[in-house]
Coordinates of C-alpha atoms and ligand atoms in Angstrom, one line a residue:
X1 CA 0.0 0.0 0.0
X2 CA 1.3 2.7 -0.9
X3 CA 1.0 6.6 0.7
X4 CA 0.2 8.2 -2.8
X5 CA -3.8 8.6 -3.0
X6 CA -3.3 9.8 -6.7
X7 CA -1.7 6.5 -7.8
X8 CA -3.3 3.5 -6.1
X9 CA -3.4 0.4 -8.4
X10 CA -6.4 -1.8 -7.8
X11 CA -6.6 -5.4 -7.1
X12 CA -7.0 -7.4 -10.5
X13 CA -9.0 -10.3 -9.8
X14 CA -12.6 -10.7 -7.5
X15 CA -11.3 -13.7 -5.9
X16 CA -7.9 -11.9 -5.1
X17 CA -9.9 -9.5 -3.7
X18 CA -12.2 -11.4 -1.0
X19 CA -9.2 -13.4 -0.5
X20 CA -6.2 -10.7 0.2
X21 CA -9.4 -8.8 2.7
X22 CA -9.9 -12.0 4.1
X23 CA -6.0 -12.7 4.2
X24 CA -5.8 -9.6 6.6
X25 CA -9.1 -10.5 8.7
X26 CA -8.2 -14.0 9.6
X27 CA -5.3 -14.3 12.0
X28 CA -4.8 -14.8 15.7
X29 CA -8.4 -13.2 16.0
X30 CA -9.9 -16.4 14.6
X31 CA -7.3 -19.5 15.6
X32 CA -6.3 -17.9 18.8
X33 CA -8.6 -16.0 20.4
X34 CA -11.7 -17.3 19.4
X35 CA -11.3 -20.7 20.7
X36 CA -10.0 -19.1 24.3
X37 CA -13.1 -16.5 24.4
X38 CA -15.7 -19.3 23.4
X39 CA -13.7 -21.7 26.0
X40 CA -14.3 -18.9 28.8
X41 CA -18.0 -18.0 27.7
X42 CA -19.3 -21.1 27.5
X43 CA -18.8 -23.0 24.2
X44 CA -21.9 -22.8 21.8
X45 CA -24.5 -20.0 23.1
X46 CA -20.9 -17.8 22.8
X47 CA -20.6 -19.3 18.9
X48 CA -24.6 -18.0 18.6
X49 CA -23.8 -14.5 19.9
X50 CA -20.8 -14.3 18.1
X51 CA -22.7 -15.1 14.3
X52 CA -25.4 -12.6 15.7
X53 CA -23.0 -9.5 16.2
X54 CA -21.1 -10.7 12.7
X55 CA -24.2 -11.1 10.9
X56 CA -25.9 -7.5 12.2
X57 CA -22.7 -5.8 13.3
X58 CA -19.9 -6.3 11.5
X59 CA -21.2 -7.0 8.2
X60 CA -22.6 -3.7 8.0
X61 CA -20.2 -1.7 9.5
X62 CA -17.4 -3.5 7.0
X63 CA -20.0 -2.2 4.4
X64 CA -19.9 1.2 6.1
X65 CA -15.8 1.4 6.2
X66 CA -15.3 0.1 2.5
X67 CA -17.7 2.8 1.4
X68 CA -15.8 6.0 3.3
X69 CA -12.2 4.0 2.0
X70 CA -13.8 3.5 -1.9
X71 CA -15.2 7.3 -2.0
X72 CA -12.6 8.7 -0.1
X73 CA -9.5 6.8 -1.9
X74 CA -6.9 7.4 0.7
X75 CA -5.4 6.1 3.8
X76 CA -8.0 6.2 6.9
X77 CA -7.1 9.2 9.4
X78 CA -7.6 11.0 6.0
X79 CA -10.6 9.8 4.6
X80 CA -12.6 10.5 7.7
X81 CA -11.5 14.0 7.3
X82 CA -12.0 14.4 3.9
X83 CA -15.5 13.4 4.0
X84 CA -16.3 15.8 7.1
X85 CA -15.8 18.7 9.3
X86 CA -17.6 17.2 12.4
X87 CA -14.5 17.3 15.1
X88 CA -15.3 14.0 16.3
X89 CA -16.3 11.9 13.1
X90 CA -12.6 13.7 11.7
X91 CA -11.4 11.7 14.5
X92 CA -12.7 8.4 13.5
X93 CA -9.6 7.6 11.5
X94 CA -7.0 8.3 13.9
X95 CA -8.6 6.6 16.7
X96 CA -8.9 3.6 14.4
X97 CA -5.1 4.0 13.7
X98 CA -4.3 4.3 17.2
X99 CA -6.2 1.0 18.2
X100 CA -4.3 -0.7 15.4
X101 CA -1.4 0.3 17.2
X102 CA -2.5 -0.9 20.5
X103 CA -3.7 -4.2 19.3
X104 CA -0.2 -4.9 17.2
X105 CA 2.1 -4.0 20.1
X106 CA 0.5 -7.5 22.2
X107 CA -0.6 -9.4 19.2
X108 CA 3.4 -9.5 18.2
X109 CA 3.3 -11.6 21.6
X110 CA 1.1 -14.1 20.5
X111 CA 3.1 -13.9 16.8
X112 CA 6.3 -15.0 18.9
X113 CA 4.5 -18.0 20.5
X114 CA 3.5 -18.7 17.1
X115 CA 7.0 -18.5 15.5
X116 CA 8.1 -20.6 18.6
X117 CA 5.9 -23.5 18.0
X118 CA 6.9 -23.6 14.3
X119 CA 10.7 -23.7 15.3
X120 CA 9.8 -26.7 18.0
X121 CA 7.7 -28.2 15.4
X122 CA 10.9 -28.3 13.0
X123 CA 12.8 -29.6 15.7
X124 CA 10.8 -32.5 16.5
X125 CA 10.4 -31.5 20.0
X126 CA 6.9 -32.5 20.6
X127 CA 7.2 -36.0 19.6
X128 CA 9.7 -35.8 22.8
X129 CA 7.6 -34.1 25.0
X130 CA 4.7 -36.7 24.0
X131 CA 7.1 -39.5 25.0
X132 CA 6.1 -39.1 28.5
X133 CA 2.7 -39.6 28.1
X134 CA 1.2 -37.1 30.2
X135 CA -0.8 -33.7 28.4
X136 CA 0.5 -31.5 30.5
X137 CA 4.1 -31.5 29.9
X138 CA 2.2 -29.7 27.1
X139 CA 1.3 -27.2 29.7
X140 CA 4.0 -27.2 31.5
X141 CA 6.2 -26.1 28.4
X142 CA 4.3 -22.9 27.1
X143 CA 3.8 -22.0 30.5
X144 CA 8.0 -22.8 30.6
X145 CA 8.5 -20.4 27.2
X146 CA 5.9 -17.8 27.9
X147 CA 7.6 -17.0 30.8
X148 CA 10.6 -16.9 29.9
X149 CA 12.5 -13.5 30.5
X150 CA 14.7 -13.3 26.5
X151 CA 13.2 -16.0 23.8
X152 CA 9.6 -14.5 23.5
X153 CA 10.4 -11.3 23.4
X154 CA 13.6 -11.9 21.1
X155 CA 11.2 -13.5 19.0
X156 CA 8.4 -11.2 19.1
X157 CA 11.1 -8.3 17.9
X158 CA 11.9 -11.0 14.7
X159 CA 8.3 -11.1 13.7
X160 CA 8.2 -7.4 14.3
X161 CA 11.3 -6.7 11.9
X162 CA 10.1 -9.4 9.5
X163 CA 7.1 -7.1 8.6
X164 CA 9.3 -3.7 9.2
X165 CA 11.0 -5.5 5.9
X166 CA 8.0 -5.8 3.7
X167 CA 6.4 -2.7 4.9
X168 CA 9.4 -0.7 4.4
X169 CA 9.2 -1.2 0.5
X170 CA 5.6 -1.6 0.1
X171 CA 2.8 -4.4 0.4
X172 CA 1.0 -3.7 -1.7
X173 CA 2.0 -5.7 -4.5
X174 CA 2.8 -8.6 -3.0
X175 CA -0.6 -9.3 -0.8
X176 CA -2.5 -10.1 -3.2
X177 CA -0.4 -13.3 -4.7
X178 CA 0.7 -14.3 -1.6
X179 CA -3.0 -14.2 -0.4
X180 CA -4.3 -16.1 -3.4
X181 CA -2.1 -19.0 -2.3
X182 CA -1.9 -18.9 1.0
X183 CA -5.6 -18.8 1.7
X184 CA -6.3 -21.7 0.2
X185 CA -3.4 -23.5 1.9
X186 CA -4.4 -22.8 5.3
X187 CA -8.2 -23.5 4.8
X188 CA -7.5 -27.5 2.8
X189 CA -4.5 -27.9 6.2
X190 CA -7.7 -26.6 8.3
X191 CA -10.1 -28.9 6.5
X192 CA -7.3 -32.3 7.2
X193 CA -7.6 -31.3 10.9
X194 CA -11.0 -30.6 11.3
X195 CA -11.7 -34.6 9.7
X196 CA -8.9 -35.8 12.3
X197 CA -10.6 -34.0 15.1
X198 CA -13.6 -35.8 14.3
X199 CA -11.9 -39.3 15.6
X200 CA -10.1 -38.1 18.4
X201 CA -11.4 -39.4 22.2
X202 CA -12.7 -35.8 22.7
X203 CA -14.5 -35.4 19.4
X204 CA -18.1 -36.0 21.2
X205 CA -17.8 -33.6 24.2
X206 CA -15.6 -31.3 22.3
X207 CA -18.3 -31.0 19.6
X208 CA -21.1 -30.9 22.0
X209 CA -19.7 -28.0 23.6
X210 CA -19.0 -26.3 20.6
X211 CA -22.6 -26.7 18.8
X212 CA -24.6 -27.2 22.0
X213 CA -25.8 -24.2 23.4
X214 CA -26.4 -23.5 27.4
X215 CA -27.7 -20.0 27.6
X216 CA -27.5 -20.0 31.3
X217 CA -24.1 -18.7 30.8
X218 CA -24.8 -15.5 28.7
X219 CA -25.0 -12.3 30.3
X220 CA -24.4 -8.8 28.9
X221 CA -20.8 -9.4 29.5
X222 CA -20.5 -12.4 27.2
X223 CA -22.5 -10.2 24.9
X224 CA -19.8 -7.5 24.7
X225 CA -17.3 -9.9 24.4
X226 CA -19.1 -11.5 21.7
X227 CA -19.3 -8.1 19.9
X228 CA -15.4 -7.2 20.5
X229 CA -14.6 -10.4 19.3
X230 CA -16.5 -10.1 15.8
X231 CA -14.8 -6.3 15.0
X232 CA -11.5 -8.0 16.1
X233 CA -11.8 -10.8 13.8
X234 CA -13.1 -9.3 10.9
X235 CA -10.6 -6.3 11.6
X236 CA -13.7 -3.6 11.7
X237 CA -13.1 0.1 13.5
X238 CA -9.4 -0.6 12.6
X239 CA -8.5 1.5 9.4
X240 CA -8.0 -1.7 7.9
X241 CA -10.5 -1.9 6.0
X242 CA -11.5 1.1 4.8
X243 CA -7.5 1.7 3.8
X244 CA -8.1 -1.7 1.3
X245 CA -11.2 -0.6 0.1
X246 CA -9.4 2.6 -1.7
X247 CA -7.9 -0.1 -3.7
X248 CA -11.1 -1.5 -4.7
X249 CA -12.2 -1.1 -8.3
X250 CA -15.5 0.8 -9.6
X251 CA -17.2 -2.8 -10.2
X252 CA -16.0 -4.1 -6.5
X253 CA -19.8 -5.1 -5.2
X254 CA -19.1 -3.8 -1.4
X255 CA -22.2 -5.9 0.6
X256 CA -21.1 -8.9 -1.3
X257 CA -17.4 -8.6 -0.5
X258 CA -18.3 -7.8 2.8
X259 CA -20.5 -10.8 3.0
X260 CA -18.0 -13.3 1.4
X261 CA -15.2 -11.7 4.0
X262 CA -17.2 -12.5 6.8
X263 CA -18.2 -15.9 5.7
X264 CA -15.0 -16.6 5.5
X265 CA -13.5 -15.8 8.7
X266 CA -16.3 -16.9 10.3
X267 CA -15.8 -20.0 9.3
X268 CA -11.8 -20.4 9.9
X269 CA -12.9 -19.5 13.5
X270 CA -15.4 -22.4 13.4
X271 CA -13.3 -24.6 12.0
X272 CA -10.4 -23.8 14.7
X273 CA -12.6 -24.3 17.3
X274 CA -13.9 -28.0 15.6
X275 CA -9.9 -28.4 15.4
X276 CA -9.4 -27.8 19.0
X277 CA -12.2 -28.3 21.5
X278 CA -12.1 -32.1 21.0
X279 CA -8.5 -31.7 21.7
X280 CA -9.0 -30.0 24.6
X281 CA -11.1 -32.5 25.4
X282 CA -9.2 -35.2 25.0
X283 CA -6.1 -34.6 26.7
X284 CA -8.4 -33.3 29.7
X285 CA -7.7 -29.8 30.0
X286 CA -10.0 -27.2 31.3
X287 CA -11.8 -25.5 28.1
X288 CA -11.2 -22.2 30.0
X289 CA -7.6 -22.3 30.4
X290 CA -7.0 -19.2 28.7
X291 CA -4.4 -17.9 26.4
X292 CA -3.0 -21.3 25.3
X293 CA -5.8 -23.8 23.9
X294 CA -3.6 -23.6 20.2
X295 CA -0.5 -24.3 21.8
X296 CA -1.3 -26.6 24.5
X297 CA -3.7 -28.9 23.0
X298 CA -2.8 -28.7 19.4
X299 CA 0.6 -30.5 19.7
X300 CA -0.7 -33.2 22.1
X301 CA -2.9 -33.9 19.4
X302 CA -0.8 -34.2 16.7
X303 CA 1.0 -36.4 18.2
X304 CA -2.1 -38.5 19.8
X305 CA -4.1 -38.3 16.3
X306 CA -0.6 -39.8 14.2
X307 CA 0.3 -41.9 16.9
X308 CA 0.7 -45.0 14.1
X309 CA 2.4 -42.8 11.8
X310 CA 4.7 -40.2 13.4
X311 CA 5.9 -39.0 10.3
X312 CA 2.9 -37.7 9.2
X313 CA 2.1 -35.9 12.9
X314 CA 5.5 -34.2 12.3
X315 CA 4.4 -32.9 8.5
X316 CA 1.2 -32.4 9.8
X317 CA 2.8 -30.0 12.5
X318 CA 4.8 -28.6 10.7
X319 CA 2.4 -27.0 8.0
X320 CA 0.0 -26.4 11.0
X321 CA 2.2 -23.6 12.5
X322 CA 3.8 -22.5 9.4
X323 CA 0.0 -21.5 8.5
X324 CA -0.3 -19.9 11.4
X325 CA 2.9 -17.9 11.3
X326 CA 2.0 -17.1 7.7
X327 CA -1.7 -15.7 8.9
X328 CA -0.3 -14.0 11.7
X329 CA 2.5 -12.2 9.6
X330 CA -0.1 -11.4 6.7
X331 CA -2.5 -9.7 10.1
X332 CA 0.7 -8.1 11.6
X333 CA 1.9 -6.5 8.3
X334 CA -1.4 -5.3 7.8
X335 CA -1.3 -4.1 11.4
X336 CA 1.9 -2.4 10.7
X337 CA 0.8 -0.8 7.6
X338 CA -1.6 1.4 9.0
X339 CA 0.1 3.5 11.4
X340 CA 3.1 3.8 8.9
X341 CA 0.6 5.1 6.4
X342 CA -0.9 7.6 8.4
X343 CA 2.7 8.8 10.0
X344 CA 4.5 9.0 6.3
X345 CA 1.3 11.7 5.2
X346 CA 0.2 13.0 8.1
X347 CA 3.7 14.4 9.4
X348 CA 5.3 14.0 5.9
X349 CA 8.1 11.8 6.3
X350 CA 9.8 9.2 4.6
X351 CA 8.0 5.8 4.9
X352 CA 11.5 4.6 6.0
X353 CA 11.3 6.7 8.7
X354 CA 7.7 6.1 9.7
X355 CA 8.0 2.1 9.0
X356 CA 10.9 2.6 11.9
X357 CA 8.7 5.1 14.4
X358 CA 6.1 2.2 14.6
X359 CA 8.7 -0.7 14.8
X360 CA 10.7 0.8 17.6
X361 CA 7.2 1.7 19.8
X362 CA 5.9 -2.0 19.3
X363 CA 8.8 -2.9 20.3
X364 CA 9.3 -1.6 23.1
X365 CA 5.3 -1.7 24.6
X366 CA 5.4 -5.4 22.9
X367 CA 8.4 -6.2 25.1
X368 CA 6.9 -5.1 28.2
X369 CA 3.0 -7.5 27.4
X370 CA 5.5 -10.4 26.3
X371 CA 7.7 -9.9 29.8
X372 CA 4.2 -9.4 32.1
X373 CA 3.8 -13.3 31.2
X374 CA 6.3 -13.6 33.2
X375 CA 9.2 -11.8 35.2
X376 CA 6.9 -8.6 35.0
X377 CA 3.6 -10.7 36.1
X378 CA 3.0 -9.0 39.2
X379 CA 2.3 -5.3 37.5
X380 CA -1.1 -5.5 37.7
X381 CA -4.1 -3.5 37.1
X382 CA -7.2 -4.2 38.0
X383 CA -6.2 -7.6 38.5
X384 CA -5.2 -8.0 34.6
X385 CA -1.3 -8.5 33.5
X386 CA -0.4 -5.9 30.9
X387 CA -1.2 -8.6 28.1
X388 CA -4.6 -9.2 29.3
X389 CA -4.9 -5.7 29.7
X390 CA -4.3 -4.7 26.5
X391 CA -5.9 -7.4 25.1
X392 CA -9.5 -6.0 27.2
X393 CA -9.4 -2.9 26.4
X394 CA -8.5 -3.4 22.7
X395 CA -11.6 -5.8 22.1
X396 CA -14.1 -4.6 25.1
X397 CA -13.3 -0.8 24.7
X398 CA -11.4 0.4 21.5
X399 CA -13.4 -1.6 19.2
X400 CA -16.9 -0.8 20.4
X401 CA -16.2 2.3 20.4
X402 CA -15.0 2.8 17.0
X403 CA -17.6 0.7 16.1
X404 CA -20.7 3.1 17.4
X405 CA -18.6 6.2 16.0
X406 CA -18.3 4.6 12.8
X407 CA -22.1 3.4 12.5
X408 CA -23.1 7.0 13.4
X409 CA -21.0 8.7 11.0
X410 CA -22.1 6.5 8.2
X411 CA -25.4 6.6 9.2
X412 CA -26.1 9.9 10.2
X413 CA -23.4 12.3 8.8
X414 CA -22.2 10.6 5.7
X415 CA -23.8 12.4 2.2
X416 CA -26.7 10.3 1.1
X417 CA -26.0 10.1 -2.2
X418 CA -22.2 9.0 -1.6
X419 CA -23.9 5.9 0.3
X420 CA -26.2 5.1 -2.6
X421 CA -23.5 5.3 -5.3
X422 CA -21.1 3.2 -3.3
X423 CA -23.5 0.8 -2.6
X424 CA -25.2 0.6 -6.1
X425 CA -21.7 1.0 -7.9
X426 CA -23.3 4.1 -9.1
X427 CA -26.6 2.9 -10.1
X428 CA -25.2 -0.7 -11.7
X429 CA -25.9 -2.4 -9.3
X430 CA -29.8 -2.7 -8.0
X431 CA -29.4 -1.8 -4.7
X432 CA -31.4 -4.6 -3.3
X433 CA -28.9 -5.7 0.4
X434 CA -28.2 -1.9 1.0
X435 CA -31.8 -0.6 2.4
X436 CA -31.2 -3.1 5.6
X437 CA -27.7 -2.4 5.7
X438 CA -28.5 1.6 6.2
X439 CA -31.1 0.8 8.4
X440 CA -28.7 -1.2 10.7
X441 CA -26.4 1.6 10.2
X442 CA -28.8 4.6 10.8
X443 CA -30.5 3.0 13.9
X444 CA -30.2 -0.6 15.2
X445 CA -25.9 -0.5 15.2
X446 CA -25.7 2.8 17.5
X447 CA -28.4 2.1 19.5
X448 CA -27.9 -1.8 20.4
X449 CA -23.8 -1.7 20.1
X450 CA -23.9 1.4 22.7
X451 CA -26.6 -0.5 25.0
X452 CA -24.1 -4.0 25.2
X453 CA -21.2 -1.6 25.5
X454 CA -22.4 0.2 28.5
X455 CA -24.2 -2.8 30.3
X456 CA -21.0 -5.0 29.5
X457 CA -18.9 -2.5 31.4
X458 CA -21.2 -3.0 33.9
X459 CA -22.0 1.2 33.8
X460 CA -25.4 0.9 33.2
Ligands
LIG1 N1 -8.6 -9.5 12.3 C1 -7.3 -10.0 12.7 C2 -7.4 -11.3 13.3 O1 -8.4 -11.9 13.4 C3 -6.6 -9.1 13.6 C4 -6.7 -7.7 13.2 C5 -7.2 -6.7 13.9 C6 -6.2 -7.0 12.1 N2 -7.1 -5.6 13.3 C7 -6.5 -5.7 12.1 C8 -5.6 -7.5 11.0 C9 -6.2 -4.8 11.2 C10 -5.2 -6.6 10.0 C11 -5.6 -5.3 10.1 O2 -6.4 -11.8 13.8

């Protein structure tokens, strides 16, 4: 992505399209946190809430930032203030920018766990660990790394610097391919797990718990969780979206690409959660133990799952967390790219120099979340390490709020007939989806998102 608003190239194919938006959506949003939140919130009535707020939420609002990103055609702090004078709704953008910043600086954390199974996966080493026979050595061992004062956060500066590198000469050109094949890679290796899953000891509780719902354990808490959860995952009030949008074409259909996005990533976070709640269950953990359901119960199933052939549980690892490095660099570079964007034009500088602004800040409040797993674990506030902090207020504040700001803006400040023409491809397309989506918009997204966001807080 370039800064230059007068010379954006477009993407050259539909598919590469869905699939490059997509590639930036799905990430440790859908194979990490995901399975952890629905773990915590009770398994299946969570999954319900969770396609609710995607379905009447965050399709829409995805709608609503590809239409300010196609009109507006540059980066998001600008667009924002291109299309209005309103002090706040100017705002919109650089809040957006700042809470991709936030979320980067801890989600290069989870990006080193992720770099650190592939390397162990390499090495063999959980064919070793499995040797003894007991799941949680499993345990044991990420709690051992995460805690660990040097390797994560050595690591967490590698994946940091492995996106300063791409960033630093441009993405653009290269998402796109690298999306087209990448995608598809990581959903067929998704699709061989989720089968595999399906004979494991835990398939029938791990299932059940997934597609079972108890609703006694919803409360307006879960709800707002639910919500965060579907703007992290489909990267909404981020700047994300609306920056790729200004590299949509004239003909891009916006409520069908936003509709095809989200049934994607929707179902990579399904499918992750079919991959690892029979694993959880079958090597007995608790389907609440937190931050570590991938990286505990994954490798104990690989190894339980290709017991007969190790060879193929070692391939099988392998390609399992080099997709999940690969999603996690394609989510961090898009992280990345937005604050360099906005620092290259806003302040005019040289991307060079802006790339290096935002690697040297994540690195240095990325440090500090990776060390609070550990050696810095008793700097609390309100009872959350700094990790879990950031990682609350990114999905239950941040996001909501952008989320309301962005619905109201859309819905109540943005020209009418800008909304019509992006919606109908200036009168192209028959506008059939769009009267529901500027109704949800206009009324039901400020109104409902506001309500959960207070009552999950607790304020009202
Ligand atoms: N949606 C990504 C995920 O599920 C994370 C993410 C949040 C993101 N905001 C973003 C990715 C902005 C790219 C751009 O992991």
């Amino acid at each position: 992505m370039t800064p230059d608003s007068h010379n954006r190239g477009n993407f050259t194919s539909k598919i590469g399209l869905v699939l490059a938006t997509a590639g930036s959506a799905i990430g440790l949003g859908n194979i990490w946190r995901f399975p952890v939140l629905t773990g915590q919130n009770g398994g299946a009535a969570f999954l319900i809430l969770y396609i609710v707020c995607v379905l009447l939420l965050g399709i829409p609002l995805m709608v609503g930032e590809f239409m300010v990103g196609r009109h507006a055609q540059s980066n998001t702090a600008h667009a924002y203030s291109k299309l209005t004078n309103h002090k706040i709704f100017k705002n919109i953008g650089r809040f957006g920018v700042f809470t991709g910043w936030f979320i980067l600086c801890y989600y290069i954390v989870v990006s080193s766990w992720a770099l650190d199974y592939f390397i162990d996966a390499i090495l063999g080493r959980f064919s070793k660990l499995s040797q003894t026979g007991d799941p949680q050595v499993y345990a044991d061992y990420f709690q051992q790394f995460v805690s660990n004062p040097y390797i994560p956060t050595l690591y967490a500066i590698i994946f940091i610097l492995m996106s300063h590198f791409v960033i630093i000469r441009g993405v653009k050109k290269g998402i796109e391919k690298f999306a087209k094949l990448m995608m598809p890679m990581l959903f067929i290796i998704m699709l061989v797990l989720v089968i595999f899953s399906f004979f494991t000891d835990g398939a029938k509780e791990g299932l059940s718990f997934l597609f079972k719902p108890d609703f006694s354990k919803i409360d307006f808490s879960t709800i707002l969780i639910a919500m965060g959860q579907a703007f992290y995952s489909l990267s909404i009030a981020m700047g994300c979206l609306c920056t790729f949008a200004s590299y949509f074409n004239k003909e891009t259909d916006l409520v069908n690409t936003a509709f095809k996005v989200g049934a994607i990533d929707t179902l990579v976070a399904i499918m992750s959660g079919i991959i690892i709640f029979p694993a959880v269950f079958s090597a007995h953990f608790g389907v609440d133990s937190g931050a570590s359901l991938v990286f505990i119960a994954l490798p104990n199933v690989f190894q339980q799952a290709f017991a007969n052939m190790p060879i193929l549980g070692y391939a099988v690892s392998v390609l399992f967390y080099f997709l999940l490095v690969l999603a996690t660099l394609t989510s961090v570079i898009s992280l990345h790219e937005v604050p360099t964007a906005f620092l290259a034009e806003h302040f005019k500088i040289s991307r060079k120099r802006s790339t290096t602004i935002v690697t040297i800040t994540v690195c240095i409040i990325g440090s500090l979340c990776s060390l609070s797993m550990g050696s810095l674990s008793g700097l609390t506030i309100c009872d959350k390490n700094l990790f879990d902090l950031f990682d609350y207020i990114s999905g239950q504040v941040f996001l909501p709020i952008g989320g309301i700001l962005i619905a109201i803006f859309v819905g109540w400040s943005m020209d009418k007939t800008i909304i019509s023409n992006q919606l109908t491809n200036y009168g192209t397309i028959p506008g059939k989806g769009s009267t529901p989506i500027v109704f949800l918009l206009k009324y039901f997204i400020p109104v409902v998102t506001t309500l959960i966001f207070l009552s999950g807080l607790g304020i009202i």
